[in-house]
CSV table of C-alpha atoms in Angstrom, one decimal:
chain,number,residue,atom,x,y,z
A,1324,UNK,CA,-29.7,10.4,0.4
A,1325,UNK,CA,-29.5,12.8,-2.6
A,1326,UNK,CA,-26.5,14.6,-1.1
A,1327,UNK,CA,-24.5,11.4,-0.6
A,1328,UNK,CA,-22.2,12.3,-3.5
A,1329,UNK,CA,-21.4,15.6,-1.8
A,1330,UNK,CA,-20.6,13.7,1.4
A,1331,UNK,CA,-18.3,11.3,-0.6
A,1332,UNK,CA,-16.5,14.3,-2.1
A,1333,UNK,CA,-16.1,15.8,1.3
A,1334,UNK,CA,-14.7,12.5,2.6
A,1335,UNK,CA,-12.2,12.5,-0.2
A,1336,UNK,CA,-11.0,16.0,0.6
A,1337,UNK,CA,-10.5,15.3,4.4
A,1338,UNK,CA,-8.7,12.1,3.5
A,1339,UNK,CA,-6.5,13.7,0.8
A,1340,UNK,CA,-5.3,16.7,2.9
A,1341,UNK,CA,-3.4,14.7,5.6
A,1342,UNK,CA,-2.0,12.5,2.9
A,1343,UNK,CA,-0.7,15.3,0.8
A,1344,UNK,CA,0.4,18.1,3.2
A,1345,UNK,CA,3.6,16.5,4.5
A,1346,UNK,CA,4.6,15.1,1.1
A,1347,UNK,CA,3.8,18.4,-0.7
A,1348,UNK,CA,5.4,20.8,1.7
A,1349,UNK,CA,8.0,19.0,3.9
A,1350,UNK,CA,9.6,16.6,1.4
A,1351,UNK,CA,12.6,18.9,0.7
A,1352,UNK,CA,13.0,20.1,4.3
A,1353,UNK,CA,15.5,18.7,6.7
A,1354,UNK,CA,13.7,17.3,9.7
A,1355,UNK,CA,15.0,17.4,13.2
A,1356,UNK,CA,16.7,14.2,14.3
A,1357,UNK,CA,14.2,13.4,17.1
A,1358,UNK,CA,11.4,13.5,14.6
A,1359,UNK,CA,13.2,11.2,12.1
A,1360,UNK,CA,13.8,8.6,14.9
A,1361,UNK,CA,10.2,9.0,16.1
A,1362,UNK,CA,8.8,8.5,12.6
A,1363,UNK,CA,10.5,5.1,12.4
A,1364,UNK,CA,8.1,3.8,15.0
A,1365,UNK,CA,5.0,5.2,13.3
A,1366,UNK,CA,4.1,2.4,10.8
A,1367,UNK,CA,4.2,-0.5,13.2
A,1368,UNK,CA,2.3,1.5,15.9
A,1369,UNK,CA,-0.5,2.6,13.6
A,1370,UNK,CA,-0.9,-1.0,12.2
A,1371,UNK,CA,-0.9,-2.5,15.7
A,1372,UNK,CA,-3.4,-0.1,17.0
A,1373,UNK,CA,-5.7,-0.7,14.1
A,1374,UNK,CA,-5.3,-4.5,14.3
A,1375,UNK,CA,-6.1,-4.8,18.0
A,1376,UNK,CA,-9.3,-2.8,17.6
A,1377,UNK,CA,-10.3,-4.8,14.6
A,1378,UNK,CA,-9.8,-8.1,16.5
A,1379,UNK,CA,-10.6,-7.4,20.1
A,1380,UNK,CA,-13.2,-4.7,20.1
A,1381,UNK,CA,-16.7,-5.3,19.0
A,1382,UNK,CA,-20.0,-3.5,19.5
A,1383,UNK,CA,-18.5,-1.0,21.9
A,1384,UNK,CA,-17.0,-3.6,24.2
A,1385,UNK,CA,-13.8,-5.6,24.7
A,1386,UNK,CA,-14.3,-8.9,22.9
A,1387,UNK,CA,-11.6,-11.2,24.4
A,1388,UNK,CA,-13.9,-14.2,24.7
A,1389,UNK,CA,-13.7,-17.7,23.2
A,1390,UNK,CA,-16.8,-16.9,21.1
A,1391,UNK,CA,-14.7,-14.3,19.2
A,1392,UNK,CA,-13.4,-16.5,16.4
A,1393,UNK,CA,-11.3,-13.7,15.0
A,1394,UNK,CA,-8.8,-14.3,17.8
A,1395,UNK,CA,-7.8,-18.0,17.0
A,1396,UNK,CA,-8.0,-17.3,13.2
A,1397,UNK,CA,-5.7,-14.3,13.6
A,1398,UNK,CA,-3.3,-16.2,15.8
A,1399,UNK,CA,-2.9,-18.7,13.0
A,1400,UNK,CA,-2.4,-15.9,10.5
A,1401,UNK,CA,0.3,-14.5,12.8
A,1402,UNK,CA,2.2,-17.9,12.7
A,1403,UNK,CA,1.8,-18.1,8.9
A,1404,UNK,CA,3.1,-14.5,8.6
A,1405,UNK,CA,6.1,-15.2,10.7
A,1406,UNK,CA,6.9,-18.3,8.7
A,1407,UNK,CA,6.2,-17.2,5.2
A,1408,UNK,CA,6.5,-13.4,5.4
A,1409,UNK,CA,3.9,-13.4,2.6
A,1410,UNK,CA,0.9,-11.1,2.5
A,1411,UNK,CA,-1.3,-13.4,0.4
A,1412,UNK,CA,-0.5,-16.6,2.3
A,1413,UNK,CA,-1.4,-14.8,5.5
A,1414,UNK,CA,-4.7,-13.5,4.2
A,1415,UNK,CA,-5.7,-16.8,2.8
A,1416,UNK,CA,-4.7,-18.7,5.9
A,1417,UNK,CA,-6.7,-16.3,8.1
A,1418,UNK,CA,-9.8,-16.4,5.9
A,1419,UNK,CA,-9.7,-20.2,5.6
A,1420,UNK,CA,-9.3,-20.6,9.3
A,1421,UNK,CA,-12.1,-18.3,10.1
A,1422,UNK,CA,-14.4,-19.9,7.6
A,1423,UNK,CA,-13.7,-23.3,9.0
A,1424,UNK,CA,-14.1,-22.2,12.6
A,1425,UNK,CA,-17.5,-20.7,11.7
A,1426,UNK,CA,-18.5,-23.9,9.9
A,1427,UNK,CA,-17.6,-25.9,13.0
A,1428,UNK,CA,-18.9,-23.6,15.7
B,891,UNK,CA,18.8,-13.0,-14.2
B,892,UNK,CA,21.0,-13.6,-11.2
B,893,UNK,CA,18.8,-14.0,-8.2
B,894,UNK,CA,21.8,-13.2,-6.1
B,895,UNK,CA,22.0,-9.5,-7.2
B,896,UNK,CA,19.9,-8.1,-4.3
B,897,UNK,CA,22.4,-9.3,-1.8
B,898,UNK,CA,25.2,-7.5,-3.6
B,899,UNK,CA,25.8,-4.8,-1.1
B,900,UNK,CA,27.8,-6.1,1.9
B,901,UNK,CA,26.6,-5.2,5.4
B,902,UNK,CA,28.2,-2.0,6.7
B,903,UNK,CA,31.5,-2.6,8.5
B,904,UNK,CA,31.7,-2.2,12.2
B,905,UNK,CA,33.4,1.0,13.3
B,906,UNK,CA,36.6,-0.6,14.5
B,907,UNK,CA,37.2,-2.4,11.2
B,908,UNK,CA,36.6,0.7,9.2
B,909,UNK,CA,39.1,2.7,11.1
B,910,UNK,CA,41.9,0.1,10.6
B,911,UNK,CA,41.2,-0.3,6.9
B,912,UNK,CA,43.0,2.7,5.3
B,913,UNK,CA,46.3,1.7,6.8
B,914,UNK,CA,46.3,-1.6,4.9
B,915,UNK,CA,44.5,-0.5,1.7
B,916,UNK,CA,46.9,2.1,0.2
B,917,UNK,CA,49.8,-0.4,0.2
B,918,UNK,CA,47.8,-3.1,-1.6
B,919,UNK,CA,46.3,-0.7,-4.2
B,920,UNK,CA,49.8,0.1,-5.4
B,921,UNK,CA,50.9,-3.5,-5.9
B,922,UNK,CA,47.6,-4.9,-7.3
B,923,UNK,CA,46.6,-4.2,-10.9
B,924,UNK,CA,43.9,-1.5,-10.7
B,925,UNK,CA,41.3,-2.2,-13.4
B,926,UNK,CA,40.1,-5.6,-12.4
B,927,UNK,CA,38.2,-4.7,-9.2
B,928,UNK,CA,37.2,-1.2,-10.4
B,929,UNK,CA,35.6,-2.3,-13.6
B,930,UNK,CA,33.8,-5.1,-11.9
B,931,UNK,CA,31.9,-3.3,-9.3
B,932,UNK,CA,30.0,-0.4,-11.1
B,933,UNK,CA,28.9,-2.7,-13.9
B,934,UNK,CA,27.4,-5.2,-11.5
B,935,UNK,CA,25.7,-2.4,-9.5
B,936,UNK,CA,24.1,-0.9,-12.6
B,937,UNK,CA,23.1,-4.3,-13.7
B,938,UNK,CA,21.6,-5.0,-10.2
B,939,UNK,CA,19.5,-1.8,-10.3
B,940,UNK,CA,18.2,-2.3,-13.8
B,941,UNK,CA,17.1,-5.9,-13.2
B,942,UNK,CA,16.0,-5.6,-9.7
B,943,UNK,CA,13.5,-2.7,-9.7
B,944,UNK,CA,11.2,-1.4,-12.3
B,945,UNK,CA,7.7,-1.8,-13.7
B,946,UNK,CA,8.0,-5.6,-13.7
B,947,UNK,CA,9.2,-5.8,-10.1
B,948,UNK,CA,6.5,-3.4,-9.1
B,949,UNK,CA,3.8,-5.7,-10.6
B,950,UNK,CA,5.3,-8.7,-8.8
B,951,UNK,CA,5.4,-6.9,-5.5
B,952,UNK,CA,1.8,-5.7,-6.0
B,953,UNK,CA,0.4,-9.2,-6.4
B,954,UNK,CA,0.0,-9.9,-2.6
B,955,UNK,CA,-1.5,-6.5,-2.1
B,956,UNK,CA,-3.9,-6.9,-5.0
B,957,UNK,CA,-4.9,-10.3,-3.7
B,958,UNK,CA,-5.3,-8.8,-0.2
B,959,UNK,CA,-7.3,-5.7,-1.3
B,960,UNK,CA,-9.6,-7.4,-3.7
B,961,UNK,CA,-11.5,-9.5,-1.2
B,962,UNK,CA,-11.7,-6.6,1.3
B,963,UNK,CA,-13.1,-4.3,-1.3
B,964,UNK,CA,-15.4,-7.0,-2.5
B,965,UNK,CA,-16.8,-7.3,1.0
B,966,UNK,CA,-17.3,-3.5,1.0
B,967,UNK,CA,-19.2,-3.7,-2.3
B,968,UNK,CA,-21.4,-6.5,-1.0
B,969,UNK,CA,-22.1,-4.5,2.2
B,970,UNK,CA,-23.0,-1.4,0.1
B,971,UNK,CA,-25.4,-3.4,-2.0
B,972,UNK,CA,-27.0,-5.0,1.1
B,973,UNK,CA,-27.5,-1.5,2.6
B,974,UNK,CA,-29.0,-0.3,-0.7
B,975,UNK,CA,-26.3,2.3,-1.0
B,976,UNK,CA,-26.2,3.9,-4.5
B,977,UNK,CA,-23.8,2.0,-6.8
B,978,UNK,CA,-22.1,5.1,-8.2
B,979,UNK,CA,-21.6,6.6,-4.7
B,980,UNK,CA,-19.7,3.5,-3.4
B,981,UNK,CA,-17.7,3.2,-6.7
B,982,UNK,CA,-16.8,6.9,-6.5
B,983,UNK,CA,-15.9,6.5,-2.8
B,984,UNK,CA,-13.5,3.7,-3.6
B,985,UNK,CA,-12.0,5.8,-6.4
B,986,UNK,CA,-11.5,9.1,-4.6
B,987,UNK,CA,-11.4,8.2,-0.9
B,988,UNK,CA,-9.5,4.9,-1.2
B,989,UNK,CA,-9.1,4.3,2.5
B,990,UNK,CA,-10.5,0.9,3.6
B,991,UNK,CA,-11.5,1.1,7.3
B,992,UNK,CA,-12.9,4.7,6.9
B,993,UNK,CA,-15.1,3.5,4.0
B,994,UNK,CA,-16.6,0.8,6.1
B,995,UNK,CA,-17.1,3.2,8.9
B,996,UNK,CA,-18.7,5.8,6.6
B,997,UNK,CA,-20.9,3.2,5.0
B,998,UNK,CA,-22.4,2.1,8.3
B,999,UNK,CA,-22.8,5.7,9.5
B,1000,UNK,CA,-24.5,6.8,6.3
B,1001,UNK,CA,-26.9,3.9,6.2
B,1002,UNK,CA,-27.7,4.6,9.9
B,1003,UNK,CA,-28.7,8.2,8.7
B,1004,UNK,CA,-25.9,9.9,10.7
B,1005,UNK,CA,-25.6,13.6,10.1
B,1006,UNK,CA,-23.2,14.4,7.2
B,1007,UNK,CA,-20.7,16.4,9.4
B,1008,UNK,CA,-20.3,13.4,11.7
B,1009,UNK,CA,-19.5,11.1,8.8
B,1010,UNK,CA,-16.9,13.5,7.4
B,1011,UNK,CA,-15.4,14.1,10.8
B,1012,UNK,CA,-15.2,10.3,11.5
B,1013,UNK,CA,-13.5,9.8,8.1
B,1014,UNK,CA,-11.1,12.6,8.9
B,1015,UNK,CA,-10.1,11.2,12.3
B,1016,UNK,CA,-9.8,7.6,11.1
B,1017,UNK,CA,-7.6,8.7,8.2
B,1018,UNK,CA,-5.5,11.2,9.9
B,1019,UNK,CA,-2.9,8.5,10.6
B,1020,UNK,CA,-1.9,9.0,6.9
B,1021,UNK,CA,-0.4,12.4,8.0
B,1022,UNK,CA,2.2,10.5,10.0
B,1023,UNK,CA,2.9,8.1,7.2
B,1024,UNK,CA,3.2,10.9,4.6
B,1025,UNK,CA,5.6,12.7,7.0
B,1026,UNK,CA,7.6,9.4,7.4
B,1027,UNK,CA,8.0,8.7,3.7
B,1028,UNK,CA,8.6,12.4,2.6
B,1029,UNK,CA,12.4,12.3,3.1
B,1030,UNK,CA,12.6,9.3,0.7
B,1031,UNK,CA,10.7,11.1,-2.0
B,1032,UNK,CA,12.4,14.5,-1.7
B,1033,UNK,CA,13.9,14.3,-5.2
B,1034,UNK,CA,10.5,13.7,-6.8
B,1035,UNK,CA,8.6,16.5,-8.6
B,1036,UNK,CA,5.6,18.0,-6.8
B,1037,UNK,CA,3.2,16.5,-9.2
B,1038,UNK,CA,4.5,13.0,-8.6
B,1039,UNK,CA,4.5,13.5,-4.9
B,1040,UNK,CA,0.9,14.6,-5.0
B,1041,UNK,CA,-0.1,11.6,-7.0
B,1042,UNK,CA,1.8,9.4,-4.6
B,1043,UNK,CA,0.0,11.0,-1.7
B,1044,UNK,CA,-3.4,10.5,-3.2
B,1045,UNK,CA,-2.8,6.8,-3.5
B,1046,UNK,CA,-1.0,6.1,-0.2
B,1047,UNK,CA,-2.6,3.5,2.0
B,1048,UNK,CA,-1.4,1.6,5.1
B,1049,UNK,CA,-0.3,-1.4,3.1
B,1050,UNK,CA,1.5,0.3,0.2
B,1051,UNK,CA,3.1,2.7,2.6
B,1052,UNK,CA,4.5,-0.2,4.7
B,1053,UNK,CA,5.7,-2.0,1.6
B,1054,UNK,CA,7.5,1.0,0.2
B,1055,UNK,CA,9.1,1.8,3.6
B,1056,UNK,CA,10.4,-1.8,3.8
B,1057,UNK,CA,11.9,-1.5,0.4
B,1058,UNK,CA,13.4,1.9,1.0
B,1059,UNK,CA,15.1,0.4,4.1
B,1060,UNK,CA,17.3,-1.6,1.7
B,1061,UNK,CA,17.3,0.4,-1.6
B,1062,UNK,CA,15.4,3.1,-3.5
B,1063,UNK,CA,13.0,1.1,-5.7
B,1064,UNK,CA,12.4,3.9,-8.1
B,1065,UNK,CA,9.3,5.6,-9.5
B,1066,UNK,CA,8.2,2.9,-12.0
B,1067,UNK,CA,8.2,0.2,-9.3
B,1068,UNK,CA,6.4,2.4,-6.8
B,1069,UNK,CA,3.7,3.6,-9.1
B,1070,UNK,CA,3.1,0.2,-10.5
B,1071,UNK,CA,2.3,-1.0,-7.0
B,1072,UNK,CA,0.1,2.0,-6.2
B,1073,UNK,CA,-1.8,1.9,-9.4
B,1074,UNK,CA,-2.5,-1.8,-9.2
B,1075,UNK,CA,-3.5,-1.5,-5.5
B,1076,UNK,CA,-5.9,1.3,-6.4
B,1077,UNK,CA,-7.4,-0.6,-9.3
B,1078,UNK,CA,-7.8,-3.7,-7.2
B,1079,UNK,CA,-9.7,-1.7,-4.6
B,1080,UNK,CA,-11.9,0.0,-7.1
B,1081,UNK,CA,-12.6,-3.2,-9.1
B,1082,UNK,CA,-13.2,-5.2,-6.0
B,1083,UNK,CA,-15.8,-2.8,-4.8
B,1084,UNK,CA,-17.6,-2.7,-8.1
B,1085,UNK,CA,-17.6,-6.5,-8.5
B,1086,UNK,CA,-18.6,-7.1,-4.9
B,1087,UNK,CA,-21.6,-4.8,-5.4
B,1088,UNK,CA,-22.8,-6.7,-8.6
B,1089,UNK,CA,-22.1,-10.2,-7.3
B,1090,UNK,CA,-23.8,-9.5,-4.0
B,1091,UNK,CA,-26.9,-11.5,-5.0
B,1092,UNK,CA,-24.7,-14.6,-5.3
B,1093,UNK,CA,-23.3,-14.3,-1.8
B,1094,UNK,CA,-25.9,-13.3,0.7
B,1095,UNK,CA,-23.6,-13.7,3.7
B,1096,UNK,CA,-19.9,-12.9,3.3
B,1097,UNK,CA,-19.3,-13.7,7.0
B,1098,UNK,CA,-19.5,-17.4,6.2
B,1099,UNK,CA,-16.5,-17.0,3.9
B,1100,UNK,CA,-14.3,-15.2,6.4
B,1101,UNK,CA,-14.0,-12.0,4.3
B,1102,UNK,CA,-14.1,-9.8,7.5
B,1103,UNK,CA,-10.7,-11.1,8.6
B,1104,UNK,CA,-9.0,-10.2,5.3
B,1105,UNK,CA,-8.1,-6.7,6.4
B,1106,UNK,CA,-6.8,-7.7,9.9
B,1107,UNK,CA,-4.7,-10.4,8.2
B,1108,UNK,CA,-3.1,-7.8,5.9
B,1109,UNK,CA,-2.3,-5.8,9.0
B,1110,UNK,CA,-0.8,-8.9,10.6
B,1111,UNK,CA,1.5,-9.6,7.6
B,1112,UNK,CA,2.6,-6.0,7.5
B,1113,UNK,CA,3.3,-5.9,11.2
B,1114,UNK,CA,5.4,-9.0,11.0
B,1115,UNK,CA,7.4,-7.5,8.1
B,1116,UNK,CA,7.9,-4.3,10.1
B,1117,UNK,CA,8.9,-6.0,13.4
B,1118,UNK,CA,12.7,-6.0,12.6
B,1119,UNK,CA,13.9,-5.4,16.2
B,1120,UNK,CA,12.8,-5.4,19.8
B,1121,UNK,CA,12.2,-1.7,20.0
B,1122,UNK,CA,9.8,-1.8,17.0
B,1123,UNK,CA,8.0,-4.7,18.6
B,1124,UNK,CA,7.8,-2.8,21.9
B,1125,UNK,CA,6.3,0.2,20.2
B,1126,UNK,CA,3.7,-1.9,18.3
B,1127,UNK,CA,2.6,-3.7,21.5
B,1128,UNK,CA,2.4,-0.5,23.4
B,1129,UNK,CA,0.4,1.1,20.7
B,1130,UNK,CA,-2.1,-1.8,20.7
B,1131,UNK,CA,-2.5,-1.8,24.5
B,1132,UNK,CA,-2.9,2.0,24.7
B,1133,UNK,CA,-5.4,2.1,21.9
B,1134,UNK,CA,-7.4,-0.5,23.7
B,1135,UNK,CA,-7.1,1.4,26.9
B,1136,UNK,CA,-8.3,4.6,25.1
B,1137,UNK,CA,-11.3,2.7,23.7
B,1138,UNK,CA,-12.1,1.4,27.2
B,1139,UNK,CA,-11.8,5.0,28.5
B,1140,UNK,CA,-14.6,6.0,26.0
B,1141,UNK,CA,-12.6,7.5,23.2
B,1142,UNK,CA,-14.1,6.3,19.9
B,1143,UNK,CA,-12.4,7.0,16.6
B,1144,UNK,CA,-9.4,8.9,17.9
B,1145,UNK,CA,-8.3,5.8,19.9
B,1146,UNK,CA,-6.1,4.5,17.0
B,1147,UNK,CA,-4.4,7.8,16.5
B,1148,UNK,CA,-3.8,8.4,20.2
B,1149,UNK,CA,-2.5,4.8,20.8
B,1150,UNK,CA,-0.2,5.0,17.8
B,1151,UNK,CA,1.3,8.3,18.9
B,1152,UNK,CA,2.0,6.9,22.4
B,1153,UNK,CA,3.4,3.6,21.0
B,1154,UNK,CA,5.8,5.4,18.6
B,1155,UNK,CA,6.8,7.8,21.4
B,1156,UNK,CA,7.6,4.9,23.7
B,1157,UNK,CA,9.7,3.2,21.0
B,1158,UNK,CA,11.6,6.4,20.2
B,1159,UNK,CA,12.0,7.3,23.9
B,1160,UNK,CA,13.5,3.9,24.8
B,1161,UNK,CA,15.8,4.1,21.8
B,1162,UNK,CA,17.0,7.6,22.9
B,1163,UNK,CA,17.4,6.4,26.5
B,1164,UNK,CA,19.4,3.4,25.5
B,1165,UNK,CA,21.8,5.3,23.3
B,1166,UNK,CA,22.4,8.0,25.9
B,1167,UNK,CA,23.3,5.5,28.6
């Protein structure tokens, strides 16, 4: 694993480029209207796609089973998020719920 | 001071009211004494900007992100220690890569002795979504210098991006506010990783504490904050369903990206269709 540092640097480069290219080069440009309206839907789409795969996909298979404790815990987190609209409250509620469920199960 | 200042700006008037207004206004202006309303408004607005957004407000806004990042980074540090991954490599990774899910993916690939190119490619694919985010926030930062935009880009994550976009939807929060959030989030990520690594001998199994749901819960909170109307919800739900479908179809790391692109296209498409009919 002696070249692990090199790999980390390469990871940083391929992560940095997509982050910086639009901000560095397109920030001053006027974007077409369809692109602007499309971009409004990007954040929620990316977050939802990542969330569902974190929760319902495990070990290369769909994990929509009762034994997947992430599902009830995240359902509770959703309720807390809707009520409080608070990041910290949501994270703590989800973690507490999952820890409790694991203790019981 | 006044907690009411953020609500200062009235909602935009509907079109039919706006059209009628000029007919009434000129007559009133002539009869009413000028200075009173004029002097009042700008002063309050300046006051509102100076007290609402700045370094202090940035620190306050960063607290939930810091509290969310720290445990996730902590879990990453613990995992790295359990895998006997070199300490300086994981610390460097959190410093210069600073992209949560890709770091977890890279860590498990590296310890499984995957070839270097596949690790780097995976990280690239997992993080390519930042391209869309960077594109989405670029118009808001167009007045910034190139140097500041590059620094912003280097520290942009899903969570800070979503937070900034939410704030830009109401008002430009300013550089001090934005960088306070980004710097604190970055520090929390780095310090969380480092402390997780060193505390790993205290907590042999983080799963018992529910650390693995910290990241999904952050996504949940941000999704709820983003879900301001039905079209946004529709695009989120479609993105989720399509990314699952892509996974089932055998796509691995590109599933998120492909699902998100389709979800956003559905949202934008329905919006266009509704306005045209």
